Coordinates of C-alpha atoms in Angstrom, one line a residue:
M15 CA -13.8 -15.7 -35.8
A16 CA -15.1 -12.4 -34.4
I17 CA -12.5 -9.9 -33.3
Q18 CA -12.6 -9.6 -29.5
K19 CA -12.5 -6.1 -28.0
P20 CA -9.6 -6.0 -25.5
S21 CA -10.6 -5.2 -21.9
I22 CA -9.5 -5.7 -18.3
P23 CA -11.6 -6.6 -15.2
K24 CA -13.2 -3.8 -13.3
G25 CA -11.1 -2.5 -10.5
T26 CA -7.8 -3.3 -12.2
R27 CA -5.5 -1.1 -14.3
D28 CA -2.7 -1.0 -16.8
F29 CA 0.2 1.3 -15.9
S30 CA 2.2 3.4 -18.4
P31 CA 6.0 3.7 -18.2
L32 CA 5.6 7.1 -16.4
E33 CA 3.1 5.7 -14.0
V34 CA 5.3 2.7 -13.1
N35 CA 8.2 5.1 -12.5
R36 CA 6.1 7.2 -10.2
R37 CA 4.9 4.2 -8.3
Q38 CA 8.5 3.0 -7.9
Y39 CA 9.4 6.4 -6.6
I40 CA 6.8 6.0 -3.8
I41 CA 7.8 2.4 -3.2
N42 CA 11.5 3.3 -3.0
T43 CA 10.8 6.1 -0.6
I44 CA 8.8 3.8 1.7
K45 CA 11.3 1.0 1.4
K46 CA 14.2 3.3 2.3
Q47 CA 12.4 4.3 5.6
F48 CA 11.5 0.7 6.3
V49 CA 15.2 -0.2 6.2
L50 CA 16.2 2.8 8.2
F51 CA 13.7 1.8 10.9
G52 CA 15.2 -1.8 11.1
F53 CA 12.6 -3.8 9.1
S54 CA 13.6 -6.8 6.9
P55 CA 11.8 -7.9 3.8
I56 CA 9.7 -11.1 3.2
E57 CA 7.3 -12.2 0.5
T58 CA 4.4 -14.6 0.7
P59 CA 2.4 -16.3 -2.1
S60 CA -0.3 -14.4 -4.0
F61 CA -2.9 -17.0 -2.8
E62 CA -3.4 -18.8 0.5
N63 CA -5.5 -21.6 1.7
L64 CA -9.1 -20.2 2.0
S65 CA -9.2 -21.4 5.6
T66 CA -6.2 -19.2 6.3
L67 CA -8.0 -16.1 5.3
T68 CA -11.7 -16.6 6.3
G69 CA -12.8 -15.6 9.7
K70 CA -10.0 -13.0 10.2
Y71 CA -11.6 -9.9 8.7
G72 CA -15.1 -9.9 10.0
E73 CA -18.3 -10.8 8.0
E74 CA -17.9 -7.9 5.6
G75 CA -14.2 -8.7 4.9
D76 CA -14.9 -12.3 4.3
R77 CA -17.4 -11.4 1.6
L78 CA -14.7 -9.5 -0.3
I79 CA -12.2 -12.4 -0.5
F80 CA -11.6 -13.6 -4.1
K81 CA -12.0 -17.4 -4.1
I82 CA -10.2 -19.6 -6.5
L83 CA -12.1 -22.5 -8.0
N84 CA -10.6 -25.9 -7.5
S85 CA -8.9 -27.4 -10.6
G86 CA -10.7 -29.9 -12.8
D87 CA -14.4 -30.6 -12.6
Y88 CA -15.0 -28.6 -9.4
L89 CA -18.8 -29.3 -9.4
A90 CA -18.5 -33.1 -9.6
K91 CA -18.3 -33.7 -5.9
V92 CA -20.8 -31.0 -4.8
D93 CA -23.9 -32.3 -3.0
E94 CA -26.8 -31.9 -5.5
Q95 CA -29.1 -30.7 -2.7
L96 CA -26.8 -27.7 -2.1
L97 CA -27.0 -26.8 -5.7
T98 CA -30.8 -27.1 -5.6
D99 CA -30.9 -25.0 -2.4
R100 CA -28.6 -22.4 -3.9
N101 CA -26.6 -22.4 -0.6
S102 CA -23.6 -20.5 -1.9
Q103 CA -21.6 -20.5 1.3
K104 CA -21.7 -24.3 1.6
V105 CA -21.1 -24.7 -2.1
I106 CA -18.0 -22.5 -1.8
A107 CA -16.6 -24.8 0.9
Q108 CA -16.7 -27.7 -1.6
I109 CA -15.5 -26.0 -4.8
S110 CA -12.8 -23.7 -3.5
E111 CA -9.8 -24.5 -1.3
K112 CA -7.7 -21.4 -2.1
A113 CA -8.1 -17.6 -2.3
L114 CA -6.2 -14.5 -3.4
R115 CA -4.8 -12.8 -0.3
Y116 CA -7.0 -10.0 1.1
D117 CA -4.2 -8.3 3.0
L118 CA -0.6 -8.9 4.0
T119 CA -1.1 -9.1 7.8
V120 CA -2.9 -12.5 8.1
P121 CA -0.4 -14.2 5.7
F122 CA 2.3 -12.6 7.8
A123 CA 0.9 -14.2 10.9
R124 CA 0.8 -17.5 9.2
Y125 CA 4.4 -17.0 8.1
V126 CA 5.5 -16.3 11.7
V127 CA 3.9 -19.5 13.0
Q128 CA 5.4 -21.6 10.2
H129 CA 8.9 -20.1 10.6
Q130 CA 8.9 -19.5 14.3
N131 CA 12.1 -21.5 14.8
E132 CA 14.0 -19.6 12.1
I133 CA 13.2 -16.0 13.1
T134 CA 14.4 -13.8 16.0
F135 CA 11.8 -12.1 18.2
P136 CA 10.9 -9.3 18.2
F137 CA 10.6 -9.8 14.4
K138 CA 10.4 -6.7 12.3
R139 CA 9.4 -7.3 8.7
Y140 CA 8.3 -5.2 5.7
Q141 CA 6.3 -6.5 2.8
I142 CA 5.4 -4.8 -0.5
Q143 CA 3.1 -6.9 -2.6
P144 CA -0.3 -6.8 -4.3
V145 CA -3.6 -7.8 -2.6
W146 CA -7.1 -8.4 -4.0
R147 CA -10.5 -7.5 -2.7
A148 CA -13.9 -8.1 -4.4
D149 CA -14.9 -4.6 -3.6
R150 CA -17.0 -2.1 -5.6
P151 CA -14.5 0.0 -7.6
Q152 CA -14.4 3.7 -7.1
K153 CA -11.9 6.5 -7.0
G154 CA -9.0 5.4 -4.8
R155 CA -10.5 1.9 -4.3
F156 CA -9.5 -1.0 -6.6
R157 CA -9.9 -4.7 -6.7
E158 CA -6.1 -5.2 -7.2
F159 CA -3.7 -2.9 -5.4
F160 CA -0.4 -2.9 -3.6
Q161 CA 0.1 -2.7 0.1
C162 CA 3.3 -1.6 1.8
D163 CA 3.3 -3.1 5.3
A164 CA 5.6 -3.0 8.2
D165 CA 4.9 -5.1 11.3
V166 CA 6.6 -6.1 14.6
V167 CA 5.7 -9.3 16.4
G168 CA 6.9 -10.6 19.7
S169 CA 6.8 -7.4 21.7
D170 CA 3.9 -5.7 23.5
S171 CA 6.0 -2.5 24.2
L172 CA 4.1 0.7 23.4
L173 CA 7.4 2.1 22.1
Q174 CA 6.5 0.2 18.9
E175 CA 3.4 2.4 18.4
V176 CA 5.5 5.5 19.0
D177 CA 8.0 4.3 16.4
F178 CA 5.3 3.7 13.8
V179 CA 4.1 7.3 14.3
Q180 CA 7.6 8.4 13.5
L181 CA 7.8 6.0 10.5
Y182 CA 4.6 7.5 9.0
D183 CA 6.0 11.0 9.6
S184 CA 9.3 10.2 8.0
V185 CA 7.8 8.7 4.8
F186 CA 5.3 11.4 4.2
T187 CA 7.8 14.2 5.0
E188 CA 10.1 12.8 2.3
L189 CA 7.1 12.6 -0.1
K190 CA 6.4 16.3 0.8
T191 CA 2.8 15.3 1.9
P192 CA 1.6 16.8 5.2
V193 CA -0.7 14.2 6.9
E194 CA -2.8 13.7 10.0
I195 CA -2.1 10.4 11.8
H196 CA -5.4 9.5 13.4
I197 CA -5.2 7.2 16.4
N198 CA -7.6 5.4 18.7
N199 CA -7.6 2.3 20.8
R200 CA -9.9 -0.8 20.5
K201 CA -9.8 -1.1 24.3
I202 CA -11.6 2.3 24.5
L203 CA -14.2 1.1 22.1
S204 CA -14.6 -2.1 24.1
G205 CA -15.0 0.0 27.2
L206 CA -17.6 2.2 25.6
A207 CA -19.5 -1.0 24.6
E208 CA -19.2 -2.2 28.1
V209 CA -20.6 0.9 29.8
A210 CA -23.4 1.0 27.2
D211 CA -24.1 -2.7 27.9
I212 CA -23.6 -3.8 24.3
S213 CA -20.4 -5.8 24.6
A214 CA -22.1 -8.7 22.8
Q215 CA -22.6 -6.3 19.8
L216 CA -19.1 -4.8 19.9
I217 CA -18.4 -5.8 16.2
D218 CA -21.8 -4.3 15.0
F219 CA -20.9 -1.1 17.0
T220 CA -17.4 -0.7 15.6
V221 CA -18.3 -1.6 12.0
A222 CA -21.1 1.1 12.1
L223 CA -18.8 3.7 13.9
D224 CA -16.1 3.1 11.3
K225 CA -18.4 4.6 8.6
L226 CA -18.9 7.9 10.3
D227 CA -16.7 9.9 7.9
K228 CA -18.5 8.3 4.9
I229 CA -22.2 8.4 5.9
G230 CA -22.5 10.8 8.9
E231 CA -23.7 10.7 12.5
E232 CA -27.4 10.1 11.9
A233 CA -26.8 7.3 9.4
V234 CA -24.4 5.6 11.8
K235 CA -26.9 5.8 14.6
E236 CA -29.6 4.4 12.2
E237 CA -27.3 1.5 11.3
M238 CA -26.7 0.8 15.0
R239 CA -30.4 0.7 15.6
G240 CA -30.8 -1.7 12.6
K241 CA -28.3 -4.0 14.4
G242 CA -30.4 -4.0 17.5
I243 CA -28.5 -1.5 19.5
S244 CA -31.0 0.4 21.8
D245 CA -31.6 4.1 21.8
S246 CA -30.5 4.2 25.5
A247 CA -27.2 2.7 24.5
I248 CA -26.8 5.1 21.6
E249 CA -27.5 8.0 24.0
I250 CA -24.6 6.8 26.3
L251 CA -22.3 6.6 23.2
S252 CA -23.4 10.0 21.9
P253 CA -20.6 12.0 23.5
L254 CA -18.3 10.2 21.0
F255 CA -19.7 12.2 18.1
S256 CA -19.2 15.7 19.7
M257 CA -16.0 15.3 21.8
N258 CA -13.4 17.9 20.9
G259 CA -10.4 19.8 22.2
D260 CA -6.8 18.6 22.5
Y261 CA -6.0 15.1 23.5
K262 CA -5.6 15.9 27.2
T263 CA -9.1 17.5 27.3
Q264 CA -10.7 14.6 25.5
F265 CA -8.9 12.0 27.7
A266 CA -10.3 13.9 30.8
Q267 CA -13.9 13.6 29.4
L268 CA -13.3 10.0 28.4
K269 CA -12.0 9.0 31.8
E270 CA -15.3 10.2 33.3
I271 CA -17.4 8.2 30.9
L272 CA -15.2 5.1 31.2
K273 CA -14.6 5.2 35.0
S274 CA -16.4 1.9 35.5
S275 CA -14.5 0.1 32.7
E276 CA -11.1 -1.3 33.5
T277 CA -10.6 -2.1 29.8
G278 CA -11.5 1.3 28.7
L279 CA -9.2 3.0 31.2
K280 CA -6.4 0.8 30.0
G281 CA -6.9 2.0 26.5
I282 CA -6.7 5.6 27.6
E283 CA -3.5 4.9 29.4
E284 CA -1.9 3.3 26.3
L285 CA -2.9 6.2 24.1
E286 CA -1.6 8.7 26.7
F287 CA 1.8 7.0 26.5
V288 CA 1.9 7.3 22.7
F289 CA 0.9 11.0 22.7
E290 CA 3.2 12.0 25.5
N291 CA 6.2 10.3 24.0
T292 CA 5.5 11.6 20.5
T293 CA 5.3 15.1 21.9
I294 CA 8.7 14.6 23.6
I295 CA 10.3 13.2 20.4
G296 CA 8.6 15.6 18.0
L297 CA 7.3 15.2 14.5
Q298 CA 8.7 16.7 11.2
S299 CA 5.5 17.5 9.4
A300 CA 2.7 15.1 10.4
E301 CA 0.1 15.8 13.1
L302 CA -1.0 13.1 15.6
V303 CA -4.8 13.4 16.1
L304 CA -6.9 11.6 18.7
N305 CA -10.0 10.3 16.8
L306 CA -12.3 8.4 19.2
T307 CA -14.7 7.4 16.3
L308 CA -11.9 5.6 14.4
A309 CA -12.8 2.0 14.6
R310 CA -11.3 0.2 11.5
G311 CA -13.5 -2.8 10.7
L312 CA -10.9 -5.6 11.0
D313 CA -11.7 -7.9 13.8
Y314 CA -8.1 -8.7 14.8
Y315 CA -7.2 -5.3 16.2
T316 CA -7.0 -5.3 20.0
G317 CA -5.1 -2.1 20.9
A318 CA -4.0 1.0 19.1
I319 CA -5.5 1.7 15.6
F320 CA -4.1 4.1 13.1
E321 CA -5.5 5.9 10.0
V322 CA -3.6 8.4 7.9
K323 CA -5.2 11.2 5.9
A324 CA -3.6 13.8 3.7
K325 CA -4.0 17.4 4.8
I326 CA -3.8 18.7 1.2
G327 CA -6.0 18.3 -1.9
E328 CA -9.5 17.0 -2.1
F329 CA -8.8 13.3 -1.7
S330 CA -10.2 12.5 1.7
S331 CA -9.9 8.7 1.9
S332 CA -7.4 7.0 4.1
I333 CA -3.8 6.6 2.6
G334 CA -2.5 4.4 5.4
G335 CA -3.6 2.5 8.5
G336 CA -2.9 -0.3 10.9
G337 CA -3.0 -1.3 14.6
R338 CA -2.1 -3.6 17.4
Y339 CA -3.2 -7.2 17.4
D340 CA -2.5 -9.2 20.5
D341 CA -3.0 -12.8 19.4
L342 CA -3.4 -13.0 15.7
T343 CA -0.8 -15.9 15.5
G344 CA -2.9 -17.8 18.1
I345 CA -5.4 -18.7 15.4
F346 CA -2.6 -20.7 13.8
G347 CA -1.4 -22.3 17.1
L348 CA 1.2 -19.9 18.4
K349 CA -0.2 -18.2 21.5
D350 CA 0.6 -14.9 23.2
I351 CA 2.6 -13.3 20.4
S352 CA 1.6 -9.6 20.3
G353 CA 2.1 -7.7 17.2
V354 CA 1.5 -4.2 15.8
G355 CA 1.8 -3.0 12.2
I356 CA 0.9 -0.3 9.7
S357 CA 0.3 -0.2 6.0
F358 CA 0.8 2.5 3.3
G359 CA -1.7 2.7 0.6
L360 CA 0.4 3.0 -2.6
D361 CA -2.4 3.7 -5.0
R362 CA -4.1 6.3 -2.8
T363 CA -0.8 8.0 -2.0
Y364 CA -0.2 8.1 -5.8
L365 CA -3.5 9.9 -6.2
V366 CA -2.6 12.5 -3.6
L367 CA 0.8 13.2 -5.0
E368 CA -0.6 13.4 -8.5
E369 CA -3.4 15.7 -7.5
N370 CA -1.0 18.1 -5.8
N371 CA 1.8 17.9 -8.4
L372 CA 4.2 16.5 -5.8
F373 CA 6.0 14.0 -8.1
P374 CA 9.6 14.9 -9.1
A375 CA 10.4 15.0 -12.8
L376 CA 10.6 11.4 -13.9
E377 CA 11.3 9.9 -17.3
D378 CA 9.4 7.0 -18.8
S379 CA 10.6 3.5 -18.2
T380 CA 13.4 3.5 -20.9
N381 CA 15.4 6.4 -19.3
I382 CA 17.6 6.3 -22.4
Q383 CA 20.3 8.9 -22.2
A384 CA 21.7 8.4 -25.8
L385 CA 20.4 7.0 -29.0
F386 CA 22.6 5.9 -32.0
I387 CA 21.1 6.7 -35.3
N388 CA 20.9 3.7 -37.6
F389 CA 22.6 4.3 -41.0
G390 CA 22.7 0.7 -42.1
T391 CA 23.8 -2.8 -41.1
N392 CA 27.6 -2.1 -41.0
E393 CA 27.2 1.2 -39.1
A394 CA 24.7 -0.3 -36.7
T395 CA 27.1 -3.1 -35.9
E396 CA 29.9 -0.6 -35.1
A397 CA 27.4 1.4 -33.0
M398 CA 26.5 -1.7 -31.0
K399 CA 30.2 -2.1 -30.0
L400 CA 30.1 1.4 -28.6
V401 CA 26.7 0.8 -27.0
K402 CA 28.2 -2.2 -25.1
Q403 CA 31.0 0.0 -23.7
L404 CA 28.7 2.8 -22.7
R405 CA 26.3 0.4 -21.0
Q406 CA 29.3 -1.0 -19.0
S407 CA 29.9 2.6 -17.9
G408 CA 26.4 2.8 -16.6
I409 CA 24.9 4.9 -19.5
N410 CA 21.5 3.8 -20.8
T411 CA 22.0 3.6 -24.5
E412 CA 20.4 2.0 -27.6
V413 CA 20.7 1.8 -31.3
Y414 CA 17.5 2.6 -33.3
P415 CA 16.6 -0.9 -34.6
D416 CA 15.7 0.0 -38.3
D417 CA 17.5 1.8 -41.1
A418 CA 14.6 4.3 -41.2
K419 CA 14.5 7.9 -42.5
M420 CA 16.4 10.4 -40.3
K421 CA 13.2 12.3 -39.5
K422 CA 11.6 9.2 -38.1
Q423 CA 14.6 8.3 -35.9
M424 CA 14.9 11.9 -34.6
G425 CA 11.2 12.0 -34.0
Y426 CA 11.5 8.8 -31.9
A427 CA 14.3 10.4 -29.8
D428 CA 12.2 13.6 -29.3
K429 CA 9.1 11.7 -28.2
K430 CA 11.1 9.5 -25.8
G431 CA 12.8 12.5 -24.3
I432 CA 16.2 11.3 -25.2
K433 CA 18.7 14.1 -24.6
K434 CA 21.6 13.0 -26.8
V435 CA 21.6 11.5 -30.4
I436 CA 24.8 10.0 -31.7
L437 CA 25.5 9.9 -35.5
L438 CA 27.9 7.2 -36.6
G439 CA 28.4 7.1 -40.3
E440 CA 31.3 5.9 -42.5
K441 CA 33.2 9.1 -41.9
E442 CA 32.9 8.9 -38.1
I443 CA 33.9 5.3 -38.1
A444 CA 37.0 6.0 -40.2
E445 CA 38.0 8.8 -37.9
Q446 CA 37.0 7.0 -34.7
K447 CA 34.9 10.0 -33.7
A448 CA 31.2 10.2 -33.1
T449 CA 29.0 13.2 -33.8
V450 CA 26.9 13.9 -30.7
K451 CA 23.8 16.1 -31.0
D452 CA 22.2 17.7 -28.0
M453 CA 18.5 17.4 -28.6
I454 CA 17.7 20.4 -26.3
S455 CA 20.2 23.0 -27.7
G456 CA 20.6 21.5 -31.1
E457 CA 24.4 21.8 -30.7
Q458 CA 26.6 19.1 -32.4
T459 CA 30.1 18.2 -31.3
E460 CA 32.6 15.6 -32.4
V461 CA 33.8 13.3 -29.6
A462 CA 36.5 10.6 -29.9
F463 CA 35.2 7.1 -29.2
V464 CA 37.5 6.8 -26.2
D465 CA 36.0 10.0 -24.7
L466 CA 32.4 9.2 -25.5
A467 CA 31.4 7.9 -22.0
N468 CA 32.8 10.9 -20.2
A469 CA 31.2 13.3 -22.7
L470 CA 27.7 11.7 -22.1
I471 CA 28.1 11.7 -18.3
S472 CA 29.2 15.3 -18.1

């Protein structure tokens, strides 16, 4: 049989011990702040019913959902005409009932509806789990990646938006990463569509607008034209691309444009509340930025929308985002439950910290503090007795598994960054004293067995 060259699917990665430790550093930092802000953890399955996910993310999002083939002979019951016609969408409906989750928000909405009698509203949850998207892999964009989400459902208070700005600020301050928290409001976008008389094309408008940073103003306008948005409508929307000044100046300009739209004016009012209260409370290191071209392409957002970008390094993609969704649970039968949530992009945050050398010194996954040299079966057995005691004292310890040459065992300790090596031969066992070698200074000291734990801790 031919030898198969090992490989992994595009858009996925293996992680080394050091990378896992660095990822855990970010996760633990985020989790610490989630708990401080009053969020409780939940977990949901890796895959959901396909019907749970489809229709929630817009047409582009639906295409990126990883479908799972039904078990068994999944083609047996498919109408032959559908196969002949190559109608993939209708075939999918017959061969796939489940899909890998695309994000954590829709599964969370499903969770809230299913467990509504067990939870207390407002319900604040955090969730740190992987998601999957059949996207085109590129730097900072993967097909399997972790999301770190925090959401509140059951309250329409704008204080929640203010608190999420504080949460972003707290996390990235602790990660020593200065960021801009971009904010907009879907009601403003709806108002702009209303005054431009393109309300029926709101989704086409926002999907195109959301690409401004990636493709530029002219390409966005061209995409809008391609979706049937008229030049006169684009002309009305043009001030969006050139509006500047502080948030008060922009709001003043925007109020004039949206004076005939009740919805648009409501969006401005909501954003003014967030800005004014954030100014009163203050931020540690983040900057709150009004970005009227921020659209975020997910259909379920109805109010505030967030996007976070690092102010350092060359990585320009979003490292966090979220928004307000007024009735996402209504899709599953629980009406009038408003929610708002944000997400931290673990993988993209990792890239920013790595690029800017912001990770603290972290060991690999073993974190072994002391290694016992193996001098043979009897000595290794005696060493194992001490290892047990040291582990009970909270010291990460191991015995080298093989009776190998000293050079090899020392080389292992050196490569693993183990700071202390313990020699336990016949003489040491007889005297109940271990020889401890400091791998950095080279100094050797004799330590009684009973004092070994204290010596290694100090």
